[in-house]
Amino acid sequence: TLYPNPSNGEVQCADIVAGAPYRVFDVTGRMIASGIVSSGGSISLNIDGTTTGLVQVVVQTSDGIRTGKVILN
């Protein structure tokens, strides 16, 4: 679960451990960000200030791949 949704760029991931790699894709499928989930399960989606709308977040965990969608304001 990703929250808050919609978001201004800082998103929390419920049930995701720190250190998990993530990727963020826009509606066209273009990867616009990637990184590692920080301590506390936080993902920063502050891309460049121009990306708004629906994005898909893909997080790789030890249990497999988890995806979620977030609206960026």
Short mmCIF file of N, CA, C and O in Angstrom, two decimals:
data_model
loop_
_atom_site.label_atom_id
_atom_site.label_comp_id
_atom_site.label_asym_id
_atom_site.label_seq_id
_atom_site.Cartn_x
_atom_site.Cartn_y
_atom_site.Cartn_z
N THR A 1 0.84 -1.18 0.00
CA THR A 1 0.00 0.00 0.00
C THR A 1 0.88 1.24 0.00
O THR A 1 1.81 1.34 0.79
N LEU A 2 0.58 2.16 -0.90
CA LEU A 2 1.31 3.42 -0.98
C LEU A 2 0.41 4.54 -0.50
O LEU A 2 -0.75 4.63 -0.89
N TYR A 3 0.92 5.40 0.34
CA TYR A 3 0.13 6.52 0.85
C TYR A 3 1.06 7.68 1.17
O TYR A 3 2.26 7.45 1.39
N PRO A 4 0.62 8.92 1.18
CA PRO A 4 -0.72 9.36 0.80
C PRO A 4 -0.91 9.28 -0.72
O PRO A 4 0.06 9.31 -1.47
N ASN A 5 -2.13 9.21 -1.12
CA ASN A 5 -2.45 9.13 -2.54
C ASN A 5 -3.73 9.93 -2.77
O ASN A 5 -4.77 9.52 -2.29
N PRO A 6 -3.67 11.07 -3.45
CA PRO A 6 -2.55 11.63 -4.22
C PRO A 6 -1.44 12.15 -3.32
O PRO A 6 -1.62 12.36 -2.13
N SER A 7 -0.27 12.36 -3.94
CA SER A 7 0.92 12.75 -3.20
C SER A 7 1.61 13.93 -3.87
O SER A 7 1.50 14.12 -5.08
N ASN A 8 2.37 14.67 -3.07
CA ASN A 8 3.19 15.74 -3.62
C ASN A 8 4.61 15.26 -3.88
O ASN A 8 5.47 16.05 -4.23
N GLY A 9 4.89 13.98 -3.67
CA GLY A 9 6.19 13.43 -4.01
C GLY A 9 6.81 12.53 -2.97
O GLY A 9 7.65 11.70 -3.30
N GLU A 10 6.45 12.65 -1.72
CA GLU A 10 6.98 11.77 -0.67
C GLU A 10 5.92 10.73 -0.34
O GLU A 10 4.82 11.07 0.06
N VAL A 11 6.23 9.45 -0.55
CA VAL A 11 5.26 8.38 -0.40
C VAL A 11 5.77 7.36 0.61
O VAL A 11 6.96 7.04 0.62
N GLN A 12 4.89 6.86 1.44
CA GLN A 12 5.22 5.79 2.38
C GLN A 12 4.72 4.46 1.82
O GLN A 12 3.67 4.41 1.21
N CYS A 13 5.49 3.43 2.04
CA CYS A 13 5.14 2.08 1.57
C CYS A 13 4.87 1.20 2.78
O CYS A 13 5.78 0.90 3.55
N ALA A 14 3.64 0.79 2.91
CA ALA A 14 3.30 -0.12 4.01
C ALA A 14 3.85 -1.51 3.71
O ALA A 14 3.80 -1.97 2.58
N ASP A 15 4.39 -2.15 4.72
CA ASP A 15 4.87 -3.53 4.63
C ASP A 15 6.04 -3.73 3.67
O ASP A 15 6.20 -4.81 3.12
N ILE A 16 6.84 -2.69 3.44
CA ILE A 16 8.04 -2.82 2.61
C ILE A 16 9.24 -2.51 3.49
O ILE A 16 9.26 -1.50 4.18
N VAL A 17 10.23 -3.38 3.46
CA VAL A 17 11.40 -3.17 4.30
C VAL A 17 12.40 -2.23 3.64
O VAL A 17 12.47 -2.15 2.40
N ALA A 18 13.16 -1.55 4.45
CA ALA A 18 14.21 -0.68 3.95
C ALA A 18 15.22 -1.50 3.15
O ALA A 18 15.48 -2.65 3.46
N GLY A 19 15.78 -0.90 2.13
CA GLY A 19 16.78 -1.56 1.30
C GLY A 19 16.24 -2.21 0.05
O GLY A 19 17.01 -2.66 -0.80
N ALA A 20 14.92 -2.26 -0.09
CA ALA A 20 14.33 -2.86 -1.29
C ALA A 20 14.46 -1.90 -2.47
O ALA A 20 14.17 -0.72 -2.34
N PRO A 21 14.90 -2.38 -3.62
CA PRO A 21 15.01 -1.50 -4.78
C PRO A 21 13.62 -1.19 -5.37
O PRO A 21 12.73 -2.03 -5.32
N TYR A 22 13.47 0.03 -5.89
CA TYR A 22 12.21 0.40 -6.53
C TYR A 22 12.47 1.14 -7.83
O TYR A 22 13.56 1.68 -8.05
N ARG A 23 11.45 1.13 -8.70
CA ARG A 23 11.46 1.88 -9.96
C ARG A 23 10.11 2.55 -10.12
O ARG A 23 9.10 2.02 -9.67
N VAL A 24 10.10 3.70 -10.75
CA VAL A 24 8.87 4.46 -10.95
C VAL A 24 8.72 4.71 -12.45
O VAL A 24 9.66 5.15 -13.11
N PHE A 25 7.50 4.44 -12.96
CA PHE A 25 7.22 4.59 -14.38
C PHE A 25 6.06 5.56 -14.58
O PHE A 25 5.10 5.54 -13.81
N ASP A 26 6.13 6.37 -15.65
CA ASP A 26 5.00 7.25 -15.98
C ASP A 26 3.99 6.47 -16.81
O ASP A 26 4.16 5.28 -17.06
N VAL A 27 2.92 7.14 -17.24
CA VAL A 27 1.84 6.46 -17.96
C VAL A 27 2.27 5.93 -19.33
O VAL A 27 1.62 5.05 -19.87
N THR A 28 3.38 6.43 -19.87
CA THR A 28 3.86 5.94 -21.15
C THR A 28 4.79 4.73 -21.00
O THR A 28 5.23 4.16 -21.99
N GLY A 29 5.10 4.35 -19.73
CA GLY A 29 6.00 3.23 -19.49
C GLY A 29 7.45 3.64 -19.35
O GLY A 29 8.32 2.78 -19.18
N ARG A 30 7.73 4.93 -19.41
CA ARG A 30 9.10 5.43 -19.29
C ARG A 30 9.50 5.43 -17.82
O ARG A 30 8.78 5.93 -16.97
N MET A 31 10.68 4.86 -17.52
CA MET A 31 11.16 4.87 -16.14
C MET A 31 11.62 6.29 -15.82
O MET A 31 12.47 6.84 -16.52
N ILE A 32 11.03 6.87 -14.77
CA ILE A 32 11.35 8.25 -14.42
C ILE A 32 12.13 8.36 -13.12
O ILE A 32 12.64 9.43 -12.80
N ALA A 33 12.24 7.28 -12.38
CA ALA A 33 13.03 7.29 -11.14
C ALA A 33 13.32 5.88 -10.70
O ALA A 33 12.62 4.94 -11.07
N SER A 34 14.36 5.74 -9.90
CA SER A 34 14.68 4.46 -9.27
C SER A 34 15.48 4.75 -8.02
O SER A 34 16.02 5.85 -7.84
N GLY A 35 15.55 3.78 -7.15
CA GLY A 35 16.30 3.97 -5.92
C GLY A 35 16.10 2.82 -4.97
O GLY A 35 15.67 1.74 -5.36
N ILE A 36 16.41 3.09 -3.72
CA ILE A 36 16.30 2.10 -2.65
C ILE A 36 15.35 2.66 -1.60
O ILE A 36 15.46 3.83 -1.22
N VAL A 37 14.43 1.82 -1.13
CA VAL A 37 13.50 2.23 -0.08
C VAL A 37 14.31 2.57 1.17
O VAL A 37 15.15 1.78 1.60
N SER A 38 14.10 3.76 1.71
CA SER A 38 14.87 4.20 2.87
C SER A 38 14.30 3.62 4.16
O SER A 38 13.24 2.99 4.16
N SER A 39 15.01 3.83 5.24
CA SER A 39 14.53 3.34 6.54
C SER A 39 13.18 3.95 6.83
O SER A 39 12.92 5.10 6.50
N GLY A 40 12.29 3.19 7.38
CA GLY A 40 10.94 3.65 7.63
C GLY A 40 10.01 3.41 6.46
O GLY A 40 8.85 3.77 6.49
N GLY A 41 10.51 2.79 5.39
CA GLY A 41 9.67 2.47 4.24
C GLY A 41 9.32 3.66 3.38
O GLY A 41 8.28 3.68 2.73
N SER A 42 10.19 4.66 3.31
CA SER A 42 9.90 5.88 2.57
C SER A 42 10.50 5.85 1.17
O SER A 42 11.63 5.40 0.98
N ILE A 43 9.72 6.33 0.20
CA ILE A 43 10.19 6.49 -1.17
C ILE A 43 9.98 7.95 -1.54
O ILE A 43 8.88 8.48 -1.39
N SER A 44 11.02 8.60 -2.03
CA SER A 44 10.88 9.98 -2.48
C SER A 44 10.65 9.99 -3.98
O SER A 44 11.48 9.52 -4.75
N LEU A 45 9.48 10.52 -4.39
CA LEU A 45 9.14 10.57 -5.80
C LEU A 45 9.31 11.97 -6.38
O LEU A 45 8.69 12.32 -7.36
N ASN A 46 10.15 12.77 -5.75
CA ASN A 46 10.41 14.11 -6.27
C ASN A 46 11.30 13.97 -7.50
O ASN A 46 12.51 13.92 -7.40
N ILE A 47 10.67 13.91 -8.66
CA ILE A 47 11.39 13.62 -9.89
C ILE A 47 12.11 14.89 -10.39
O ILE A 47 13.28 15.04 -10.21
N ASP A 48 11.38 15.78 -11.00
CA ASP A 48 11.96 17.03 -11.48
C ASP A 48 10.97 18.18 -11.41
O ASP A 48 11.21 19.25 -11.92
N GLY A 49 9.85 17.94 -10.76
CA GLY A 49 8.84 18.97 -10.63
C GLY A 49 7.89 19.07 -11.80
O GLY A 49 6.89 19.75 -11.72
N THR A 50 8.19 18.39 -12.91
CA THR A 50 7.32 18.47 -14.07
C THR A 50 6.46 17.23 -14.24
O THR A 50 5.53 17.24 -15.03
N THR A 51 6.79 16.16 -13.54
CA THR A 51 6.02 14.93 -13.64
C THR A 51 4.81 15.01 -12.71
O THR A 51 4.96 15.15 -11.51
N THR A 52 3.63 14.97 -13.31
CA THR A 52 2.40 14.92 -12.54
C THR A 52 1.51 13.85 -13.15
O THR A 52 1.75 13.39 -14.25
N GLY A 53 0.49 13.48 -12.41
CA GLY A 53 -0.44 12.47 -12.90
C GLY A 53 -0.13 11.11 -12.33
O GLY A 53 0.58 10.97 -11.33
N LEU A 54 -0.64 10.09 -12.97
CA LEU A 54 -0.52 8.72 -12.49
C LEU A 54 0.87 8.15 -12.77
O LEU A 54 1.37 8.25 -13.88
N VAL A 55 1.48 7.56 -11.76
CA VAL A 55 2.74 6.83 -11.92
C VAL A 55 2.60 5.46 -11.28
O VAL A 55 1.79 5.27 -10.38
N GLN A 56 3.38 4.52 -11.77
CA GLN A 56 3.39 3.18 -11.20
C GLN A 56 4.70 2.97 -10.48
O GLN A 56 5.78 3.23 -11.02
N VAL A 57 4.62 2.48 -9.25
CA VAL A 57 5.79 2.19 -8.43
C VAL A 57 5.95 0.68 -8.37
O VAL A 57 5.01 -0.04 -8.03
N VAL A 58 7.15 0.20 -8.70
CA VAL A 58 7.44 -1.23 -8.68
C VAL A 58 8.55 -1.46 -7.66
O VAL A 58 9.64 -0.88 -7.78
N VAL A 59 8.26 -2.27 -6.66
CA VAL A 59 9.23 -2.55 -5.59
C VAL A 59 9.54 -4.04 -5.59
O VAL A 59 8.63 -4.87 -5.62
N GLN A 60 10.84 -4.37 -5.59
CA GLN A 60 11.25 -5.77 -5.54
C GLN A 60 11.51 -6.14 -4.09
O GLN A 60 12.34 -5.52 -3.43
N THR A 61 10.79 -7.13 -3.59
CA THR A 61 10.97 -7.60 -2.21
C THR A 61 11.45 -9.04 -2.25
O THR A 61 11.50 -9.66 -3.31
N SER A 62 11.76 -9.57 -1.09
CA SER A 62 12.19 -10.97 -1.02
C SER A 62 11.04 -11.91 -1.38
O SER A 62 11.26 -13.06 -1.74
N ASP A 63 9.80 -11.42 -1.29
CA ASP A 63 8.63 -12.22 -1.63
C ASP A 63 8.21 -12.09 -3.09
O ASP A 63 7.27 -12.73 -3.52
N GLY A 64 8.88 -11.22 -3.84
CA GLY A 64 8.53 -11.01 -5.24
C GLY A 64 8.39 -9.52 -5.55
O GLY A 64 8.83 -8.67 -4.79
N ILE A 65 7.74 -9.24 -6.65
CA ILE A 65 7.57 -7.86 -7.09
C ILE A 65 6.21 -7.35 -6.67
O ILE A 65 5.20 -8.03 -6.85
N ARG A 66 6.19 -6.14 -6.07
CA ARG A 66 4.93 -5.50 -5.66
C ARG A 66 4.80 -4.20 -6.42
O ARG A 66 5.78 -3.48 -6.62
N THR A 67 3.59 -3.93 -6.88
CA THR A 67 3.34 -2.71 -7.63
C THR A 67 2.22 -1.91 -6.99
O THR A 67 1.37 -2.45 -6.30
N GLY A 68 2.25 -0.63 -7.24
CA GLY A 68 1.21 0.27 -6.77
C GLY A 68 1.16 1.49 -7.64
O GLY A 68 2.13 1.81 -8.34
N LYS A 69 0.04 2.17 -7.63
CA LYS A 69 -0.11 3.38 -8.43
C LYS A 69 -0.35 4.57 -7.52
O LYS A 69 -1.04 4.46 -6.50
N VAL A 70 0.24 5.70 -7.88
CA VAL A 70 0.14 6.92 -7.11
C VAL A 70 -0.11 8.07 -8.06
O VAL A 70 0.46 8.11 -9.16
N ILE A 71 -0.95 9.00 -7.65
CA ILE A 71 -1.17 10.22 -8.42
C ILE A 71 -0.27 11.29 -7.83
O ILE A 71 -0.32 11.58 -6.63
N LEU A 72 0.60 11.87 -8.68
CA LEU A 72 1.48 12.95 -8.25
C LEU A 72 0.84 14.27 -8.59
O LEU A 72 0.40 14.50 -9.72
N ASN A 73 0.76 15.17 -7.61
CA ASN A 73 0.21 16.50 -7.83
C ASN A 73 1.28 17.43 -8.37
O ASN A 73 2.41 17.32 -8.10
#
